[in-house]
Structure formats: structure tokens, C-alpha cells
mmCIF file of C-alpha atoms in Angstrom:
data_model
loop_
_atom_site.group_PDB
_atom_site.id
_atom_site.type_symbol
_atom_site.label_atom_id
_atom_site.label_comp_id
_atom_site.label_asym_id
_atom_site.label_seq_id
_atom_site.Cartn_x
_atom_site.Cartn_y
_atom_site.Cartn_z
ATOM 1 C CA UNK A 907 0.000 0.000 0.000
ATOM 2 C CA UNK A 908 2.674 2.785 -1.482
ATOM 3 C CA UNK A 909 2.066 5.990 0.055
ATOM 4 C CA UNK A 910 -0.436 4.986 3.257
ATOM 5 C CA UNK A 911 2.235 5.218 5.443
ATOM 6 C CA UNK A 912 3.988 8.243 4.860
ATOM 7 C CA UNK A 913 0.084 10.045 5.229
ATOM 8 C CA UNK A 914 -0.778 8.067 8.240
ATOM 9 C CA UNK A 915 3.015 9.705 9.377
ATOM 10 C CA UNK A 916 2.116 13.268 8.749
ATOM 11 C CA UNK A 917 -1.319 12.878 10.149
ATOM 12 C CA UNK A 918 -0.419 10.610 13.472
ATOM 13 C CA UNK A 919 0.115 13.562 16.002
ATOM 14 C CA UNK A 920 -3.821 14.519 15.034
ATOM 15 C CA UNK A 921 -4.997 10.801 15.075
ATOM 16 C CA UNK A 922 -7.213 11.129 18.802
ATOM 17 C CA UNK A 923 -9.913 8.865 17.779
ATOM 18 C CA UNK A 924 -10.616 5.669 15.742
ATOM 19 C CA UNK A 925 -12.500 7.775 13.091
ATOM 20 C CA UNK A 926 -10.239 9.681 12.189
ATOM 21 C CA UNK A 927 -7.820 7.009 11.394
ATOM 22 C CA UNK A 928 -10.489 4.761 8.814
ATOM 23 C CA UNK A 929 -11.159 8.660 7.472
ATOM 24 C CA UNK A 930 -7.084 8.723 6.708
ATOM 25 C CA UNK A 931 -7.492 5.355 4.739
ATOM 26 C CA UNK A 932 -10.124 6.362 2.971
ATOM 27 C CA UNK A 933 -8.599 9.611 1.975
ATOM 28 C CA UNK A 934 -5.856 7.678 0.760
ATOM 29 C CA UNK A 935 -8.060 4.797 -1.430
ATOM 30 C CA UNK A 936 -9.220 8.024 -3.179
ATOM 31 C CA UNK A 937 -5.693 9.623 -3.456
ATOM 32 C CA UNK A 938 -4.437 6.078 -4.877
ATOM 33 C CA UNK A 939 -7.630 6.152 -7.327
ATOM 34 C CA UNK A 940 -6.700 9.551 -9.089
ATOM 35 C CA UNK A 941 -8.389 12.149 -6.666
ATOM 36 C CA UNK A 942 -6.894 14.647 -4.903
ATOM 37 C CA UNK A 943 -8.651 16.576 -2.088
ATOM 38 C CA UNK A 944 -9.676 20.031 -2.419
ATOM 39 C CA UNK A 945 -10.842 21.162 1.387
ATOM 40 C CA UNK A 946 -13.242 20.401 4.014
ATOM 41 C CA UNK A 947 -16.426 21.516 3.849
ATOM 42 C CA UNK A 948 -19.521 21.531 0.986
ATOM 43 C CA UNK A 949 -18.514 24.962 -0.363
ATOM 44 C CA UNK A 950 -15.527 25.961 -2.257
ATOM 45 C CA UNK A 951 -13.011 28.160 -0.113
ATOM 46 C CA UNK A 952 -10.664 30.719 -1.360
ATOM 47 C CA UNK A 953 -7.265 29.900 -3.154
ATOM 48 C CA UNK A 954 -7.986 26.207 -3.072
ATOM 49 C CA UNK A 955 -5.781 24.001 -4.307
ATOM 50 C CA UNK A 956 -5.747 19.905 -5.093
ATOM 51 C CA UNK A 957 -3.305 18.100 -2.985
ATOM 52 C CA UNK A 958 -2.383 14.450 -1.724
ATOM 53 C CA UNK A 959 -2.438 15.584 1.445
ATOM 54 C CA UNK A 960 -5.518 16.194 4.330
ATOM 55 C CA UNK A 961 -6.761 19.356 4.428
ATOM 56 C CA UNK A 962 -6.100 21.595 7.727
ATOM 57 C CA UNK A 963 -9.116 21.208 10.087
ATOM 58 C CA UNK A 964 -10.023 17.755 8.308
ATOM 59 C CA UNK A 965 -10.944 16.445 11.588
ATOM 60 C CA UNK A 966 -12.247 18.943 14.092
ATOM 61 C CA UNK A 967 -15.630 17.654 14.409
ATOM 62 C CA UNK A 968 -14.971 14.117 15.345
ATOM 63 C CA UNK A 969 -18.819 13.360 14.565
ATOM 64 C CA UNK A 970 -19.112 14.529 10.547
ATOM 65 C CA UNK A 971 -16.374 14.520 8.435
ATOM 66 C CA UNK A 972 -16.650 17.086 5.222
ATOM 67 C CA UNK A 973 -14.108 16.949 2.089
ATOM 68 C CA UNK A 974 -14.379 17.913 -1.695
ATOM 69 C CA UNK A 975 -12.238 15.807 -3.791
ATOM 70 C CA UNK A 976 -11.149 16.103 -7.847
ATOM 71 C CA UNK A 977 -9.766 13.812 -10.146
ATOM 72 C CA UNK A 978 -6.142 14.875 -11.267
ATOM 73 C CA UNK A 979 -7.778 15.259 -14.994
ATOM 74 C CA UNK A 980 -10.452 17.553 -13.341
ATOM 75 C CA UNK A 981 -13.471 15.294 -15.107
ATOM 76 C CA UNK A 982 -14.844 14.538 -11.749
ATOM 77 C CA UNK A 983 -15.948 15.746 -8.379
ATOM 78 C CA UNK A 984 -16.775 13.928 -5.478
ATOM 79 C CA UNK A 985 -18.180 15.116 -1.502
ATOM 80 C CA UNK A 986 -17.282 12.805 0.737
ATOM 81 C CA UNK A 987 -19.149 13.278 4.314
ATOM 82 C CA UNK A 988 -18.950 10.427 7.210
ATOM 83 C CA UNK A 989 -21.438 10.778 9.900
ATOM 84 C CA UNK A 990 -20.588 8.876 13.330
ATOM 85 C CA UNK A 991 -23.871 6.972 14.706
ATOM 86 C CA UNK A 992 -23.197 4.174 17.784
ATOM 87 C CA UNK A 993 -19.797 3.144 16.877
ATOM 88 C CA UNK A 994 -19.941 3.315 13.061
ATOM 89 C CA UNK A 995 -19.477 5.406 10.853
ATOM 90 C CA UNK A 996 -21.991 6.504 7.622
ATOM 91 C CA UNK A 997 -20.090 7.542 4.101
ATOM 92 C CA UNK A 998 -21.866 8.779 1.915
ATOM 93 C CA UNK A 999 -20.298 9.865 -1.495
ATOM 94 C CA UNK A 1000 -21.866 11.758 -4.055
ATOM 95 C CA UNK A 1001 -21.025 13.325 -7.371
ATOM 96 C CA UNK A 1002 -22.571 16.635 -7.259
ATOM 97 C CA UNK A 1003 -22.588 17.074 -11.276
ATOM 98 C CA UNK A 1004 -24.926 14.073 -11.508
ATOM 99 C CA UNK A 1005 -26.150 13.798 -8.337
ATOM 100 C CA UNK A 1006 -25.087 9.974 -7.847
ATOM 101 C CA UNK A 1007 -24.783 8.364 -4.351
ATOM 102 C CA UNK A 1008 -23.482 5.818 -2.835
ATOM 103 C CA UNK A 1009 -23.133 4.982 0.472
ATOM 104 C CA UNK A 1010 -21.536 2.700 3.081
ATOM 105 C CA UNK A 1011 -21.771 1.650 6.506
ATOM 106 C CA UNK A 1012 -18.574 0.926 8.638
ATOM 107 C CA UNK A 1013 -18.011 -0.386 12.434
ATOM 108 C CA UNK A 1014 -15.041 1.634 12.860
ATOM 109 C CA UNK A 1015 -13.246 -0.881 15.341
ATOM 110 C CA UNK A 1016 -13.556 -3.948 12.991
ATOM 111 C CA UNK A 1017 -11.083 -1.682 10.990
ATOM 112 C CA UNK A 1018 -8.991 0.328 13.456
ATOM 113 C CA UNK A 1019 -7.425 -0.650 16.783
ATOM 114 C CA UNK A 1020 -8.034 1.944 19.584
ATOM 115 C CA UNK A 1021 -5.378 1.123 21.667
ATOM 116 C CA UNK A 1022 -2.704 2.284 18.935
ATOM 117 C CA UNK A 1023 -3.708 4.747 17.526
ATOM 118 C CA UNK A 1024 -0.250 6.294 16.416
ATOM 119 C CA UNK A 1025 1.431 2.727 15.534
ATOM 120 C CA UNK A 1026 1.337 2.138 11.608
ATOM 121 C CA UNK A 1027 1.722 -1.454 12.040
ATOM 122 C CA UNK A 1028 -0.937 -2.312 14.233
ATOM 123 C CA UNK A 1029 -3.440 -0.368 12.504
ATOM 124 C CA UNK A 1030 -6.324 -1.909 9.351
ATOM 125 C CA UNK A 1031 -4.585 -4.912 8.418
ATOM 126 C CA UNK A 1032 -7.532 -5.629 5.792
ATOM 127 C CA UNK A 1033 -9.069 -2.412 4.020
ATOM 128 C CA UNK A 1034 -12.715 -1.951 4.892
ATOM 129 C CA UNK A 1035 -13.508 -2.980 0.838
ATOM 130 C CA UNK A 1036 -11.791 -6.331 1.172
ATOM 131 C CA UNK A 1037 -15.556 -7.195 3.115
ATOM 132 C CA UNK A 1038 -16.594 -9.985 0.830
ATOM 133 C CA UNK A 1039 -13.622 -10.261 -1.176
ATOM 134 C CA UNK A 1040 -13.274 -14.438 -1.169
ATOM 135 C CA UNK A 1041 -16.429 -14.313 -3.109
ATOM 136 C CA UNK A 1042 -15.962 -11.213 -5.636
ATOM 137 C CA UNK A 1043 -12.165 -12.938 -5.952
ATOM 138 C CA UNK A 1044 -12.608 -16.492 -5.560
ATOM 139 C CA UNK A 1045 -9.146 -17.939 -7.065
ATOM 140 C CA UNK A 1046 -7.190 -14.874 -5.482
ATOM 141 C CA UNK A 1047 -5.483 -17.365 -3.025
ATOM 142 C CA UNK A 1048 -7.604 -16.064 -0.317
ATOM 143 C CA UNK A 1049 -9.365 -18.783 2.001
ATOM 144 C CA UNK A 1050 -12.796 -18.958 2.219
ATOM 145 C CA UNK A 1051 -15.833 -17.409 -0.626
ATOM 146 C CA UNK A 1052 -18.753 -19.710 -1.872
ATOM 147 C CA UNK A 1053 -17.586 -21.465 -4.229
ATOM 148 C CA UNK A 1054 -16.601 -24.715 -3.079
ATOM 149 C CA UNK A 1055 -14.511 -27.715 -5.237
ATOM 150 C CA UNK A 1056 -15.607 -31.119 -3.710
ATOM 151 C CA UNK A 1057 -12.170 -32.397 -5.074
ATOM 152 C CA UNK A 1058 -10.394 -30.021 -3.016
ATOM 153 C CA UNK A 1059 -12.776 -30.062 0.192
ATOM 154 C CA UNK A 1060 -9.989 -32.365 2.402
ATOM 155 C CA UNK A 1061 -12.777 -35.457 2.705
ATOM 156 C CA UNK A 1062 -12.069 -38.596 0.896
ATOM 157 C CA UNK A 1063 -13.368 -38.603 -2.758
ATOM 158 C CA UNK A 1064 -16.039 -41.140 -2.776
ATOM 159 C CA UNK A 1065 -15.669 -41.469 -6.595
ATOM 160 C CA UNK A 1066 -18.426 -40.724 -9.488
ATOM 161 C CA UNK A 1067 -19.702 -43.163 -11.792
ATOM 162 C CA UNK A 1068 -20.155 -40.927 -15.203
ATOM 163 C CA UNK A 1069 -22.743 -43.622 -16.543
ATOM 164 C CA UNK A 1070 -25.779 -43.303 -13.730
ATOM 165 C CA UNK A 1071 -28.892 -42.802 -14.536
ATOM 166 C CA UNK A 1072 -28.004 -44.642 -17.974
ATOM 167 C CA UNK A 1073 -29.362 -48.291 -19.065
ATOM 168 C CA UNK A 1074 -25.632 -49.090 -19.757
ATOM 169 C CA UNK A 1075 -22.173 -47.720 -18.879
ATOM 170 C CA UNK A 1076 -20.323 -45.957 -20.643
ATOM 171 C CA UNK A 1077 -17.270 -47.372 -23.240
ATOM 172 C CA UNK A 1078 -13.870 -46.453 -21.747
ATOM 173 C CA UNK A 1079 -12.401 -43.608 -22.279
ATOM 174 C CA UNK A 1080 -15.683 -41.766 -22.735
ATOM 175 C CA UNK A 1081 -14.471 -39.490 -19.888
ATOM 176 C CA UNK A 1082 -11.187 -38.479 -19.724
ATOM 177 C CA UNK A 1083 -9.501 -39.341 -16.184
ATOM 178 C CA UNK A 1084 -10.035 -35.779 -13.929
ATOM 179 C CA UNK A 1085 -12.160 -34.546 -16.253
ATOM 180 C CA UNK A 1086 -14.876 -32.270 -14.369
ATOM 181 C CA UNK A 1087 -18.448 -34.312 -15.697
ATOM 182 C CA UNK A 1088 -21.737 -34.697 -14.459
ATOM 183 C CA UNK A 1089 -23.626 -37.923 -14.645
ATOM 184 C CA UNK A 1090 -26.553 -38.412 -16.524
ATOM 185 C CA UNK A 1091 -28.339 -39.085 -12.827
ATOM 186 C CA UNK A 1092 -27.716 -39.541 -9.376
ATOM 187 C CA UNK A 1093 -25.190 -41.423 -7.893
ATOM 188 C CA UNK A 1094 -25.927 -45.430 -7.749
ATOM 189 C CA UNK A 1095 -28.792 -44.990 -10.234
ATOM 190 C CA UNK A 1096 -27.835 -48.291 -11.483
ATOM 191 C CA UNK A 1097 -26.785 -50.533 -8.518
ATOM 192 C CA UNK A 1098 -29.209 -53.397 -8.050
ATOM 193 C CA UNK A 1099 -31.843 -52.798 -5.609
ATOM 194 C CA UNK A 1100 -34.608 -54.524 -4.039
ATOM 195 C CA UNK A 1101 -37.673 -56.331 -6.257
ATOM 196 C CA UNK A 1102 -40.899 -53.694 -6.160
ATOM 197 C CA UNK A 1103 -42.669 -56.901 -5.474
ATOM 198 C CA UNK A 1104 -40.430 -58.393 -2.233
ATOM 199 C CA UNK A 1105 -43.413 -56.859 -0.046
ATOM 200 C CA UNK A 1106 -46.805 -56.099 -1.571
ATOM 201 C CA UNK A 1107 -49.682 -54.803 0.417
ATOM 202 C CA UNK A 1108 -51.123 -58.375 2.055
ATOM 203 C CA UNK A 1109 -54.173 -59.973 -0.095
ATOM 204 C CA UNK A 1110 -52.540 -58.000 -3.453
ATOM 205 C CA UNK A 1111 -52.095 -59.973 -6.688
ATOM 206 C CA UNK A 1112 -51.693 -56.977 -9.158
ATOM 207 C CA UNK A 1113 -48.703 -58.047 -11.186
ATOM 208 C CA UNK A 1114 -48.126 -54.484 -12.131
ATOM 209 C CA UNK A 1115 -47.567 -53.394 -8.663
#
């Protein structure tokens, strides 16, 4: 994460909250994504300029949290605002040109650790938009996600006959050896199994039954 540390350095001294350091990382996923921040607040101030860094007074209200951003080719603006409510904190980014929204809810400590506050290392060892990332990146290495490979699952294989659910089995060679297939029915479809007849109803002599 190039560049996250030397902001979290020139912000630490200011860092009295857990807020304020998932506000940092956030201000820097928007930095590393082409913006650069303009000021605090919804209305333009005088002599702005863009920058990398957080604006002065980014921080003194430790309950809403204000800043204008701008992409580098000036195509784009974006408010950013987080509002604290029990513990969390609301984001809610908009693009004032069309009006778009989105928003996002965070429990600031399942991100930041309180008690070190000023201490890089200790601090949002996962990004708060990893949540869900096993799934959206399934074969990224990471454990976890929904889908699941039965081959790989640790139990015992049981095996798959390719020809159930068929009046015959198949010649060899139909399916190649590790080759992902699904059988024609379900599993044992053609073991032997009891006679329908072994035990009609008492008195019954239907030889259809």
C-alpha cells in the first residue's frame, strides 16, 4: 500500500480517535484512485488548491467529516461526508454534477485498533472494501468465498460413476480421467436394488404393482 504510510506519518500527532484514522485510509483509497482533495467543507473556499495531502481542520468535528475531492484530470468531483452513529461510521459519497450516491456503513473498530492509535503497524490490516472479497475474488489465493470444489474439500473422494442414470455404462475412455463431468443421474442410479414386489400390500395380486 505505497504511500499509506507516509500520510498516516504526517497525520499521526492529530490521530485522537478511531475515526479519524479509517477517514485517513479512505482519503488515501481516493488519493491512490486519481483524486486529490480540495478542502473540508460543501462549499468551495478561497485559493484552493488539489493536494495528496488532508486538508487543515479535516478532523475537528470528530462526529461529521466534510471533504471535496477532484480527479487529477479535473473530469470529476466527489463530496465525501462520514457521519458517526453508535460506533460506526456513515459515508456517503456523491457526485454533485450528476447527483449519484453511494453509500456505506462501517463499524469503525472492525477496521482500526483503539489502543494504537499512532502505531502504523498495528493499525487496518484488511481495508474496509476487502468485506466480501473471497467471493468477488474467488481464485485470489484467499481462504474462504462460496464457491466450493468437492475435489479439493480435504474429505475422501467417494468417486463418481459418469454412466448413472443410464441403461448401460459408458465405453472407456468416454471421460477423460479428472475430467470435471456430471452424470446423466444420481449417484448409484444403477446398482441393483430390491424387487418392487419383495413386499406387496397383504391380499394384493396386481402383477403391475
Amino acid at each position: 500500500m505505497a504511500g499509506l504510510e507516509l500520510l498516516f506519518s504526517s497525520v499521526s500527532p492529530d490521530l485522537s480517535c478511531p475515526q479519524d484514522a479509517l477517514v485517513c485510509y479512505l482519503h488515501w483509497k481516493l488519493i491512490s484512485h486519481g483524486y486529490r482533495c480540495l478542502g473540508t467543507g460543501d462549499q468551495p473556499g478561497a485559493n484552493e488548491r488539489k493536494s495528496e495531502m488532508l486538508p487543515p481542520g479535516w478532523n475537528a468535528d470528530k462526529e461529521l467529516y466534510t471533504m471535496r475531492y477532484r480527479a487529477k484530470d479535473d473530469s470529476r468531483d466527489l463530496l465525501l461526508k462520514g457521519i458517526m452513529v453508535d460506533g460506526s461510521i456513515i459515508l456517503n459519497v456523491m457526485e454533485p454534477k450528476s447527483q449519484k450516491v453511494a453509500d456505506l456503513t462501517l463499524k469503525v473498530t472492525d477496521y482500526v485498533n483503539p489502543g494504537h492509535l499512532a502505531d502504523f503497524d498495528k493499525q487496518d490490516p484488511m481495508g474496509p472494501f476487502a468485506v466480501g472479497g473471497e467471493d468477488l475474488d474467488p481464485f485470489g489465493g484467499r481462504s474462504g468465498g462460496m464457491i466450493f470444489d468437492p475435489l479439493r474439500s480435504g474429505y475422501r473422494n467417494p468417486g463418481i460413476d459418469p454412466s448413472s442414470g443410464l441403461p448401460t455404462r459408458l465405453p472407456p475412455g468416454s471421460v477423460p480421467p479428472g475430467a470435471r463431468f456430471d452424470p446423466f443421474g444420481p449417484p448409484g442410479a444403477n446398482r441393483s436394488g430390491p424387487n418392487p414386489d419383495h413386499l406387496p400390500p397383504p391380499n394384493y395380486d396386481d402383477m403391475f404393482m
